[in-house]
XYZ file of C-alpha atoms in Angstrom:
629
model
C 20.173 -4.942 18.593
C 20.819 -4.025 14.937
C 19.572 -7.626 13.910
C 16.316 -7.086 16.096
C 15.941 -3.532 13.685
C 16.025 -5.184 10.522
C 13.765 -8.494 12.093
C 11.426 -4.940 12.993
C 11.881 -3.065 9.563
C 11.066 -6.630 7.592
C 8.198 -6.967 9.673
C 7.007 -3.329 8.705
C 7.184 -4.027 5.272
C 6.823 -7.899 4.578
C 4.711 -8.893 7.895
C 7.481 -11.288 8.578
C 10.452 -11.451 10.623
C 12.205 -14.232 7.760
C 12.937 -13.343 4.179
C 9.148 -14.476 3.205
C 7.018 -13.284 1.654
C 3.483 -14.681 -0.099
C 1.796 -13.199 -3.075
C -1.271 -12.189 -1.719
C -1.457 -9.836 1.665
C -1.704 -12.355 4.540
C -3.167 -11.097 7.891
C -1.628 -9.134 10.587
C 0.493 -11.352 12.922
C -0.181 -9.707 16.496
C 2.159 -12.269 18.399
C 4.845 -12.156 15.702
C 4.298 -7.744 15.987
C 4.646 -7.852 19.963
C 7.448 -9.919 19.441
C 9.579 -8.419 17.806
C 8.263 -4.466 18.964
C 8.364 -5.890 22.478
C 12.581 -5.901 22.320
C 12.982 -2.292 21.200
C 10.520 -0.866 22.881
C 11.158 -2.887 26.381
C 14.502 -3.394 26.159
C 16.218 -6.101 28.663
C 17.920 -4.377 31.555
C 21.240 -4.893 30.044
C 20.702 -3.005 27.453
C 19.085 0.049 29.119
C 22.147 0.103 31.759
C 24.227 0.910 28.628
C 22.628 3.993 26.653
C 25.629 4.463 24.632
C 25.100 1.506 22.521
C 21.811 3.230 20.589
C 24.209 5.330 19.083
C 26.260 3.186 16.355
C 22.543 1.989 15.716
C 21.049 5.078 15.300
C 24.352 5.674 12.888
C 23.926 2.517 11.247
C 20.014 3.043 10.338
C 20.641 6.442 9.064
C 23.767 5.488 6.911
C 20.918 2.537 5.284
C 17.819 4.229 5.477
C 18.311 7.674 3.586
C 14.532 8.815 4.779
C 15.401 8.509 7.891
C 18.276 10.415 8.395
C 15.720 12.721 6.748
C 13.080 12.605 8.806
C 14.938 12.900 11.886
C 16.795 15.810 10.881
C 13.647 17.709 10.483
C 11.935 16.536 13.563
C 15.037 17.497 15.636
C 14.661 21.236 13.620
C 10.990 21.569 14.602
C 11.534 20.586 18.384
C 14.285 22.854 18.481
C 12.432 25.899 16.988
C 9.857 25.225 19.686
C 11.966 24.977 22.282
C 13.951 28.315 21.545
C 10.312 30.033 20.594
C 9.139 28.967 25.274
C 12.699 29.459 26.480
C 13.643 32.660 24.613
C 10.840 34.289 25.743
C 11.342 37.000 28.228
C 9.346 38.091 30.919
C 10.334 41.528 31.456
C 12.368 44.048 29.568
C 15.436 43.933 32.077
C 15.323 40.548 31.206
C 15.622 41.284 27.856
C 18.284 43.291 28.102
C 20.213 40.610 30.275
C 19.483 37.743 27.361
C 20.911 40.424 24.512
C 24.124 40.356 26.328
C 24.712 36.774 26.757
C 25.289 34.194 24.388
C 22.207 32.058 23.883
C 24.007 28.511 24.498
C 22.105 25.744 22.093
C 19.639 23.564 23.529
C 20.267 19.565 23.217
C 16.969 18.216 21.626
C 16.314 14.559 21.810
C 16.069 12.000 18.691
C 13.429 9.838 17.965
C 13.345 6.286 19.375
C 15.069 4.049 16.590
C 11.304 2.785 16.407
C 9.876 5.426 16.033
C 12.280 6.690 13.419
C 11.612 3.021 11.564
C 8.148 3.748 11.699
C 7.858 7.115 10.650
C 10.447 5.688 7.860
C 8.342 2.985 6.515
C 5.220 5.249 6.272
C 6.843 7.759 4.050
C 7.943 5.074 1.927
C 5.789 5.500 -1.007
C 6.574 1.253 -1.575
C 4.596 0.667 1.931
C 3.382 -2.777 1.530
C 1.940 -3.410 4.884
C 0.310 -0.842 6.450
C -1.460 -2.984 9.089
C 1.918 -4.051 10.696
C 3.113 -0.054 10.385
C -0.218 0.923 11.948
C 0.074 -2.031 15.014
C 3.447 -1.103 15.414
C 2.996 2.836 16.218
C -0.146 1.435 18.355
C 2.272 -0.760 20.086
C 4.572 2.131 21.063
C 1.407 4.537 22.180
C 0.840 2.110 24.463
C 4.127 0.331 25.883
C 6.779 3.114 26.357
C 7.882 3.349 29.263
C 8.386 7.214 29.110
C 5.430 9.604 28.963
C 7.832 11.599 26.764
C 8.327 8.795 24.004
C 4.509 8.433 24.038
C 4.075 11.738 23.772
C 6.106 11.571 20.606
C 3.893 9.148 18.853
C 0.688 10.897 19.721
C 1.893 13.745 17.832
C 3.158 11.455 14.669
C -0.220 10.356 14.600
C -1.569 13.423 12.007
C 1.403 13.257 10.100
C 1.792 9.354 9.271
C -1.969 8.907 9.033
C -3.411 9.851 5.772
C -6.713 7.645 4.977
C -9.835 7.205 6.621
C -9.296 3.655 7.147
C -5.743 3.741 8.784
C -7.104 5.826 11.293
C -10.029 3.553 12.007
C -7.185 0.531 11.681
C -4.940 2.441 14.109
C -7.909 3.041 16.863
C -9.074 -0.715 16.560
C -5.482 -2.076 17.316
C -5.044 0.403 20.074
C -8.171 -0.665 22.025
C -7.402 -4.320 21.549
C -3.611 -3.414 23.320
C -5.408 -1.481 25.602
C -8.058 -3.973 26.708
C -5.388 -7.197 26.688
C -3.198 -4.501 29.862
C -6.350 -4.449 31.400
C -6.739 -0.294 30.444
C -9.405 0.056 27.737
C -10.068 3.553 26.537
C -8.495 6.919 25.472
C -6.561 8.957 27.454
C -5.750 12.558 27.012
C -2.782 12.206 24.556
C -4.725 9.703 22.460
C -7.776 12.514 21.939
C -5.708 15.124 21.600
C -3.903 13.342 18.538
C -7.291 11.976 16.943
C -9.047 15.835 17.433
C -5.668 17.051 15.781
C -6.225 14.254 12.614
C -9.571 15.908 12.194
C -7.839 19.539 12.113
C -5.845 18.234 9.270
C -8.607 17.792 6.755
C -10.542 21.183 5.192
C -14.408 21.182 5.757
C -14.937 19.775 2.027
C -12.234 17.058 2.807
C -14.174 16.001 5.753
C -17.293 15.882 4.469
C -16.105 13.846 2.026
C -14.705 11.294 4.401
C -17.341 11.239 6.745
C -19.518 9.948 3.948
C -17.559 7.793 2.005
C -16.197 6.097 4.972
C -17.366 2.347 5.884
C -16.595 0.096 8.907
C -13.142 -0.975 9.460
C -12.282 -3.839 12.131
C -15.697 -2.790 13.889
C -15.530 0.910 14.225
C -16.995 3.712 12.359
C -16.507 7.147 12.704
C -19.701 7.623 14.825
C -18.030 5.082 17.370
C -14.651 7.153 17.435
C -16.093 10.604 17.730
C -18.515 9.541 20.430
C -15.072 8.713 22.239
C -13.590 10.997 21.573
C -16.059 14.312 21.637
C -13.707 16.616 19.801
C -13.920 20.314 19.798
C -12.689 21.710 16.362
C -11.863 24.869 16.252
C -13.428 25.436 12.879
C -17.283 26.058 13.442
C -18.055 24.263 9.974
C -15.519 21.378 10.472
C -17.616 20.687 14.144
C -20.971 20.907 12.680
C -19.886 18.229 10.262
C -18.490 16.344 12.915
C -22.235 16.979 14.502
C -24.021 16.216 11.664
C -21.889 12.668 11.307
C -23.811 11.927 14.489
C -27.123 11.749 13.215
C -29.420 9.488 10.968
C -29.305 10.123 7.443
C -33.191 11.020 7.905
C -32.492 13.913 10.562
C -30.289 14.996 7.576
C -32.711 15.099 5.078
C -34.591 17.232 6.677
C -31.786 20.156 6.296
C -32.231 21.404 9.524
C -29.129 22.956 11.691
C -26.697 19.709 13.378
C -27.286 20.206 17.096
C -25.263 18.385 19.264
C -26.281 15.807 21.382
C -26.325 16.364 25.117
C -29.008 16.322 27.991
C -32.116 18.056 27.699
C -32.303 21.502 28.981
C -35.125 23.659 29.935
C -37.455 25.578 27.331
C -35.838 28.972 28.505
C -32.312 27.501 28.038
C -33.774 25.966 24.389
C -34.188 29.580 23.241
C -31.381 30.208 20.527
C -30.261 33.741 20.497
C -30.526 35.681 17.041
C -26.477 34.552 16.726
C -26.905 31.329 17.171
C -29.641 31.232 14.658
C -27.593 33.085 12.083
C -24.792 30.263 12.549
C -27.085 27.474 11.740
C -27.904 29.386 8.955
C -24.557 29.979 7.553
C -24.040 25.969 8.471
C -26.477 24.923 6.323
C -25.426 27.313 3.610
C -22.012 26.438 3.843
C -20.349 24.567 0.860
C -18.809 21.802 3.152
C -22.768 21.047 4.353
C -24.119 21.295 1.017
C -21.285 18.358 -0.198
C -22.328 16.565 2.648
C -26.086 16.403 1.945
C -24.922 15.851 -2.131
C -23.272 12.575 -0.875
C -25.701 11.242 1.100
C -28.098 11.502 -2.071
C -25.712 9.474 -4.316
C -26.000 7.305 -1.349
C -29.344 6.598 -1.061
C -30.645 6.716 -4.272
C -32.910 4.003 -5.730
C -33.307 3.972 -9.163
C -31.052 4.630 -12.581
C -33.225 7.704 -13.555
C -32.761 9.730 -10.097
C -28.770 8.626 -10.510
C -28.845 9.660 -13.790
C -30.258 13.561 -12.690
C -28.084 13.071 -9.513
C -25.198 13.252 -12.338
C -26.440 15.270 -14.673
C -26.411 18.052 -12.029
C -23.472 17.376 -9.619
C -21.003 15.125 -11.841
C -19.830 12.196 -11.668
C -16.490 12.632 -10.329
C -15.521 10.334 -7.616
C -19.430 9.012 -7.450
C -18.971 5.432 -8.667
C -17.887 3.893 -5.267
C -21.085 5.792 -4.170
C -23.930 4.126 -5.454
C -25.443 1.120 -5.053
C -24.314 -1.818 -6.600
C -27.688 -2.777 -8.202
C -26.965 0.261 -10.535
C -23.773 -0.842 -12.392
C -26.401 -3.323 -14.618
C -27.723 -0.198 -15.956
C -25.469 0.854 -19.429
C -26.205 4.542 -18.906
C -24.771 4.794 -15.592
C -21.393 3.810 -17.308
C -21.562 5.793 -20.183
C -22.425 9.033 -17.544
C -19.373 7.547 -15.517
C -17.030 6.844 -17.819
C -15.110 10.247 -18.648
C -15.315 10.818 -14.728
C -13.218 7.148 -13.630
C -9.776 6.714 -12.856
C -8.104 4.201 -15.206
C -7.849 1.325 -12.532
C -11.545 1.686 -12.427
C -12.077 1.762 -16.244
C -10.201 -1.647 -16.499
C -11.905 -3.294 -13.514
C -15.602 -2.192 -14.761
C -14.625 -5.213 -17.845
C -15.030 -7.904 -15.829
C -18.697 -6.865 -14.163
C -20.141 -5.181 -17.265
C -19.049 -8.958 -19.193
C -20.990 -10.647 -16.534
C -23.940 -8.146 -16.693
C -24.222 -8.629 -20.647
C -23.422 -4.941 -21.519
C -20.023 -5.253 -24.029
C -21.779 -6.732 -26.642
C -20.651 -6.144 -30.253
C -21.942 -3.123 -32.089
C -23.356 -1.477 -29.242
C -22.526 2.215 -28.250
C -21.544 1.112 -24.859
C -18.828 -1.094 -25.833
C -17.455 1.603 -28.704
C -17.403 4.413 -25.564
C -15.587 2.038 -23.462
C -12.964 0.760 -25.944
C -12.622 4.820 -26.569
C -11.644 5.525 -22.954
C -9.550 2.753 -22.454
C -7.437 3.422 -25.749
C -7.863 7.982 -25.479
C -6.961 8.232 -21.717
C -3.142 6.173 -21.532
C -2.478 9.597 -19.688
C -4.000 8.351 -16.697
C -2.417 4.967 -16.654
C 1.193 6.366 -16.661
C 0.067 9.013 -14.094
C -1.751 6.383 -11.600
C 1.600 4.456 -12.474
C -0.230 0.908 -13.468
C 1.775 -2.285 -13.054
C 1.536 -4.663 -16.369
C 0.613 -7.527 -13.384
C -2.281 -5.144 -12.662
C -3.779 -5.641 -16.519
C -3.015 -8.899 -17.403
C -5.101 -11.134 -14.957
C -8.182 -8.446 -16.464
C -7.108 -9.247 -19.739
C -6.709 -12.789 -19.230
C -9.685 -13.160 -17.271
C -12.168 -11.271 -19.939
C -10.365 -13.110 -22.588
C -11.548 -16.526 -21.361
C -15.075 -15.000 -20.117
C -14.034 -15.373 -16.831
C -14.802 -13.111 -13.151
C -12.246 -14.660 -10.790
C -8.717 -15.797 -10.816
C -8.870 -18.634 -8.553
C -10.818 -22.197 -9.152
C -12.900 -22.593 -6.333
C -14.227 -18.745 -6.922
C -14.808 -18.770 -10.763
C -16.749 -22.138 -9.999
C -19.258 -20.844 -7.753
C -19.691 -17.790 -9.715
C -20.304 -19.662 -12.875
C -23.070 -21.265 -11.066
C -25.352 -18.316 -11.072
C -24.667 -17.422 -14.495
C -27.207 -18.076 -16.881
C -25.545 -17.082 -19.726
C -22.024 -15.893 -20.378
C -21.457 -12.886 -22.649
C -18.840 -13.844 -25.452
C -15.719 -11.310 -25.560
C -15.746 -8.833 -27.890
C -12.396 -8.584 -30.011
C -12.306 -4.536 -29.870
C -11.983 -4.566 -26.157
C -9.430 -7.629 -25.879
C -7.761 -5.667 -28.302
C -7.906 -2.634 -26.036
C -7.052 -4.503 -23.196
C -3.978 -5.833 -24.793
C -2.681 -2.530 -26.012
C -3.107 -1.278 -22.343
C -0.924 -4.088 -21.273
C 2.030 -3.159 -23.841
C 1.257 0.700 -22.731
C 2.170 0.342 -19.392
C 5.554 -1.566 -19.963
C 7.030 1.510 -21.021
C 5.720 4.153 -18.585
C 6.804 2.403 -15.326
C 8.309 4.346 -12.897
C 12.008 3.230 -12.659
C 14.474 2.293 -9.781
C 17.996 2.742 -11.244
C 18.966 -0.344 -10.035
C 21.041 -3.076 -11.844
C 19.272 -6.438 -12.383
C 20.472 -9.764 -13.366
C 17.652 -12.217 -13.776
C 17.339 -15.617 -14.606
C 14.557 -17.524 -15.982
C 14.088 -21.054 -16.119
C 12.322 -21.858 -19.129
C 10.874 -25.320 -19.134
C 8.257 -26.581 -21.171
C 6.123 -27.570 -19.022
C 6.155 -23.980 -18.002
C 3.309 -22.925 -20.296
C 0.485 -25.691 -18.435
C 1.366 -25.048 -15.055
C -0.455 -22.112 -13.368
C 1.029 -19.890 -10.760
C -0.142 -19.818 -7.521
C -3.184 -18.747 -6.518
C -4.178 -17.702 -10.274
C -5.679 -19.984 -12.607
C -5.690 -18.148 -15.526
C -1.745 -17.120 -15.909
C 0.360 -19.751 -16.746
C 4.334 -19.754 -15.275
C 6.088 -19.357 -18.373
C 3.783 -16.052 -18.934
C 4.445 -14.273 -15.119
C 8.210 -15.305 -15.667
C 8.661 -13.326 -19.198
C 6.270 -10.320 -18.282
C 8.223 -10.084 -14.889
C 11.672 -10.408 -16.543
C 10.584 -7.942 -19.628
C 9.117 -5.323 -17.665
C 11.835 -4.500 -15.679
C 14.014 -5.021 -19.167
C 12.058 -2.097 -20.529
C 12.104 0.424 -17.487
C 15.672 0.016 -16.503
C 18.681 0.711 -18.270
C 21.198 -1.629 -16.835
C 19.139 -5.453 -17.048
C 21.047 -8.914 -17.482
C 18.263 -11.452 -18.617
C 19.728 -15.101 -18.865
C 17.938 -18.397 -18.593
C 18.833 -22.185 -17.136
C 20.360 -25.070 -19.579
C 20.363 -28.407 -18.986
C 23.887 -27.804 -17.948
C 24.107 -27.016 -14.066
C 26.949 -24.127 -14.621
C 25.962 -23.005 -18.308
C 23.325 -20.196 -18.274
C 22.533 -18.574 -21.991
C 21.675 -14.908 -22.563
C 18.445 -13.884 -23.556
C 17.981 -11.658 -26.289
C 15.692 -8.833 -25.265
C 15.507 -5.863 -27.318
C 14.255 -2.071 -25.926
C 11.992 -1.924 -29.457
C 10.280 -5.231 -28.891
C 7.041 -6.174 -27.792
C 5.331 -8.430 -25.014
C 4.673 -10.701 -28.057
C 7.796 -10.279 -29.494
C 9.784 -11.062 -25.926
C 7.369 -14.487 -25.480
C 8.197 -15.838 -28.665
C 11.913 -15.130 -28.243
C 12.035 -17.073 -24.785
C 9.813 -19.677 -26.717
C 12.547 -20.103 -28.803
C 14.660 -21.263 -25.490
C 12.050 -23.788 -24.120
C 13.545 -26.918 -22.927
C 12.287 -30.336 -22.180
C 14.314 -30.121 -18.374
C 16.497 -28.036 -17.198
C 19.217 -27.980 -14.253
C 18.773 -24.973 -12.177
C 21.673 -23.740 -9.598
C 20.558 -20.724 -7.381
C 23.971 -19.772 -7.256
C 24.598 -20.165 -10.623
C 23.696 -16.474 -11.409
C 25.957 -15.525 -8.832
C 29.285 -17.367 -10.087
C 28.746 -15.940 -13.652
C 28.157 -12.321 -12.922
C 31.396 -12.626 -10.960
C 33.285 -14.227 -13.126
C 32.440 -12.089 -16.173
C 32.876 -8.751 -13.788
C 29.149 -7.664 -14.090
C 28.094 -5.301 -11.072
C 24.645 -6.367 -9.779
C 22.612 -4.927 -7.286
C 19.729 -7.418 -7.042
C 19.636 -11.003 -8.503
C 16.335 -12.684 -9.302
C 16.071 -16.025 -10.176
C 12.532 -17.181 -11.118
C 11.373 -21.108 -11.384
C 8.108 -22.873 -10.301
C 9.140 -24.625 -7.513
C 12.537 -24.118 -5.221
C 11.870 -27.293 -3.459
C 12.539 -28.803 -6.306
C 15.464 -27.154 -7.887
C 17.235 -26.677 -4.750
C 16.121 -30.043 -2.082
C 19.174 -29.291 0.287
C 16.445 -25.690 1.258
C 20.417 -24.243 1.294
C 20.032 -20.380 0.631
C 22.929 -18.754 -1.520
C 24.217 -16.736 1.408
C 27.960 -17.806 1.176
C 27.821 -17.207 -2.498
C 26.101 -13.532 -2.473
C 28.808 -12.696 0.218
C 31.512 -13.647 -1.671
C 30.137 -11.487 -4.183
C 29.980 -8.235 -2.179
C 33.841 -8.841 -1.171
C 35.356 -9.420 -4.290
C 33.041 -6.405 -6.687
C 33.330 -4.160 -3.647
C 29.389 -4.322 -3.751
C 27.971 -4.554 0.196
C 24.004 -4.132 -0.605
C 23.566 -6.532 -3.672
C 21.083 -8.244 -2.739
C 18.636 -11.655 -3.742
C 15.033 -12.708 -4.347
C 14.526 -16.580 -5.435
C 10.507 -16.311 -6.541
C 8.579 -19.551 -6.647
C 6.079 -19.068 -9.171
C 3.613 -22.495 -8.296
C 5.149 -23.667 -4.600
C 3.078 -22.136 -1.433
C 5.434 -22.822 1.353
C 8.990 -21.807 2.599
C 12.119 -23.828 0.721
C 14.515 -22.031 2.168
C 16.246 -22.538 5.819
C 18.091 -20.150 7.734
C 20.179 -20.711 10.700
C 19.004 -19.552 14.120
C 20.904 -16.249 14.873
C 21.842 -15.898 11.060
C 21.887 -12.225 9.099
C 19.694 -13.152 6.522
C 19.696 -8.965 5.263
C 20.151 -9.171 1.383
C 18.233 -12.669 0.957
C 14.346 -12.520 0.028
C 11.988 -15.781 -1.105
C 8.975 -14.880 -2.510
C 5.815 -17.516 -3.564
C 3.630 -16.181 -6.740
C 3.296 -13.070 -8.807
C 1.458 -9.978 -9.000
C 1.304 -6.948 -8.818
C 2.102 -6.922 -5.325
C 5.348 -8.661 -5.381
C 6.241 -6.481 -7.905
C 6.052 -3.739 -5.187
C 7.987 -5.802 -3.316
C 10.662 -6.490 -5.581
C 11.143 -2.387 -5.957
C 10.894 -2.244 -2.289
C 13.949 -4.385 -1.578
C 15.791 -3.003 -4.721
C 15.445 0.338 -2.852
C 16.887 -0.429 0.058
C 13.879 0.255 1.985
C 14.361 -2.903 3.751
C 17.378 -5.227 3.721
């Protein structure tokens, strides 16, 4: 059973029940998800004629999981504050009396399902990686436990865990394809209740907001949920937004009161009362309404001058995923936008302004947006951007590129007539960005021990999946930016000499520059790479290690026999006294699995990974957390 939680609690957070994981987000694997959910939430009959043994895995999760011993504590300190608030209630004063003068004996409250406590785990992990297989899985266990009381439990997670717009549309479009494949589409009363509570959450601004900005996820809208759902809010704005979301964007226009839409009544019946009358008033006055019909103008409009009024009188806060696409050719938009854009935005508007000719040299649109990028680091170290975030966008503007893959760039270039030439102020920008955010990385407080393997071949061959950043680059920008975030980093690199590794030199005070030139210095024609090798010397020179990371382009090739360094890493943890150090072997070029694991094998501390992004980056602090093992 404990193996079948950590198969579950991988799956959660790489999509994968083996240590694998690819650079780029691969789709949700419903088999693999009812597979693996299908054993904990359905046990075998064995296991449910034995209760007990839950318990030392309930233990075991909370002694590894820290948020869930958390979580669960609180949970069990609502439901018993509940319970005590219906059972202490008396009826009648002698009753009263009688309850004063006995001891009020404590109430046994039931945990969480280990599921549910994995779940509910795994979405307060702020390193969530997968949110589709989180979302599946607490759609899985509305719909397959056995017990109305477990399913009851989930029904009421649901406006906790889900935050976003489109993991509630996810969520509803994975629980109507389990419903319809048990031969029971549609929503029953728990599942309204919980989706009329997720509206509750939200104030009448926050909704309106939503109900606008919101596009179709996996087929449904929020038209198609709330015509399933009919909820009743108790908030008379919040419901004639939800009303309002109902009807076309013309009916809007016209600013009259949202009526709701029902069968057609009589003329006598038709006759609003003065009270009603005053509430459609106050509905169309109210500030909620008023955002509503704002939004829908950004929407809709057609032409740069009306956007730039539009902004001029409302802002621009929060409006660029608003309008039309046609409008980001226009250089005034931008310059309106620009003091009003996250910093993630600011560095992905380079590569479609390049394309639409508007950084040219000289001009006051390039000097305002090299004086946001280089005036506003604030919002990079608050929005916490990864250096594998800036890089590519650097890269890719540098060469007067739009895509990172081949096939894509080669299309594109297609329908270019003519490519704008980079303009050395923004590169320059760009690059100063990139050495910005080395320093202001959150940290983990874990100790590293890395190993490069610095060939020289390194510098042609691309990683995968990106043609524009080369392996020996990923491997020193990975290695150096966790150098300059963490205090306790080991960086060593592969000789031609199986069991002889060599340090390298990173200093706190250098640059990206700085760090390429001093692993440029320890280039090699070949090299012989051992993935135990890191292991063996951290032992033998008495260095405690938490996670190992040995980067190369292929492990195929370095390592033919596919023989994972499980032995070695478990020798490791007996003799330092360490039991969670863990290991990730990255292939930086190779696309497929080169490592094999036994049937039936504990593969918890081992972790392959193909590529390099930002992404795996997330990954890599994932696993160094402990958020999955």
């Amino acid at each position: 059973m404990d193996l079948v939680l950590k198969s579950a609690q991988r799956y959660l957070f790489i999509g994968s029940d083996v240590p694998f994981v690819y650079d780029t987000p691969q789709p949700l694997d419903v088999e693999l998800g009812k597979k693996i959910l299908g054993q904990l939430v359905n046990p075998s009959e064995t296991d449910a004629k034995e209760p007990d043994t839950l318990l030392p895995i309930e233990k075991t999760q909370k002694k590894t999981y820290n948020n869930t011993k958390k979580d669960n504590i609180k949970v069990e300190a609502e439901e018993e504050k509940a319970e005590q608030a219906v059972n202490n209630t008396p009826e009648t004063a002698k009753d009263a009396t009688d309850q004063k003068s006995k001891a009020v004996e404590p109430i046994a409250t039931k945990p969480l399902h280990p599921v549910l406590a994995l779940i509910k785990a795994s979405f307060k992990s702020k390193s969530l990686r997968r949110p589709d297989e989180c979302l599946f899985a607490l759609a899985f266990c509305a719909r397959n436990f056995p017990t109305p009381e477990d399913r009851h439990a989930v029904y009421e997670m649901v406006p906790e865990l889900i935050r976003t717009s489109h993991d509630m549309l996810t969520f509803v479009s994975y629980y109507i394809v389990l419903a319809t494949q048990s031969g029971h589409a549609g929503f029953g009363h728990g599942m309204r209740t919980a989706i009329t509570h997720w509206y509750e959450r939200f104030t009448p601004v926050e909704l309106a907001e939503m109900l606008v900005r919101s596009t179709s996820t996996a087929g449904w809208t929020h038209k198609d949920v709330i015509a399933k759902v009919h909820p009743k809010l108790k908030c008379t704005e919040k419901q004639a937004l939800i009303d309002a979301a109902m009807k076309r964007t013309s009916q809007l226009q016209l600013k009259k009161a949202p009526e709701k839409i029902g069968k057609k009544k009589n003329k006598k019946a038709n006759i609003a009362p003065p009270a009603n009358q005053e509430k459609a008033v106050a509905v169309n006055t109210a500030k909620s309404y008023k955002r509503y019909q704002t939004l829908l103008q950004f929407k809709s409009v057609t032409n740069a001058t009306k956007a730039l009024e539009l902004l001029k009188v409302h802002g621009g806060k929060g409006r660029l995923d608003l309008f039309p696409r046609h409008l980001r050719r226009f250089p005034k938009i931008w310059e309106a936008l620009y003091p009003f854009l996250s910093y993630r935005e600011l560095l992905q508007a380079a590569l479609p302004m390049q394309d639409f000719r508007l950084l040219k040299e000289g001009e006051a649109n390039t000097k305002l947006y090299v004086e946001m990028l280089t005036k506003r680091f604030d919002l990079l170290e608050a929005e916490h951007v990864h250096p594998f975030e800036i890089m590519p966008i650097a890269q890719l503007y540098k060469h007067s590129k739009r895509y990172t893959t081949r096939t894509k760039e080669a299309i594109h270039a297609l329908y270019l007539t003519e490519k704008c030439p980079p303009v050395q102020e923004v590169q320059n920008s760009l690059e100063a960005a990139l050495e910005h955010s080395l320093n202001h990385h959150p940290k983990t407080g874990v100790r590293y021990y890395i190993a490069l393997d610095l060939r020289c071949v390194f510098d042609r061959k691309k990683i995968f999946r990106t043609d524009v950043i080369s392996c020996f680059q990923a491997s020193v920008l990975l290695a150096f930016s966790i150098f300059k975030r963490e205090k306790n980093v080991t960086v060593v690199a592969f000789t031609d000499e199986v069991e002889t590794l060599v340090p390298v030199n990173f200093e706190p005070t250098m640059t990206l520059e700085q760090a390429t030139k001093q692993c440029v210095g320890l280039l090699l024609p070949t090299t012989k790479v051992s993935l135990a090798a890191p292991i063996k010397q951290a032992e033998a020179q008495k260095v405690k290690v938490d996670v190992f990371i040995t980067i190369t382009d292929s492990l195929i090739r370095v390592n033919p026999n596919r023989r994972p360094p499980v032995a070695e890493l478990q020798d490791y943890r007996r003799k330092m006294k360490l039991n969670l150090s863990r290991y990730i072997a990255i292939s930086l070029s190779r696309h497929t699995p080169s490592l094999e694991f036994q049937s039936n094998m504990d593969v918890g501390g081992i972790l392959e990974m193909v590529g390099c992004s930002a992404h795996s980056a997330k990954i890599i602090e994932a696993f160094a957390k402990n958020l999955f093992f």
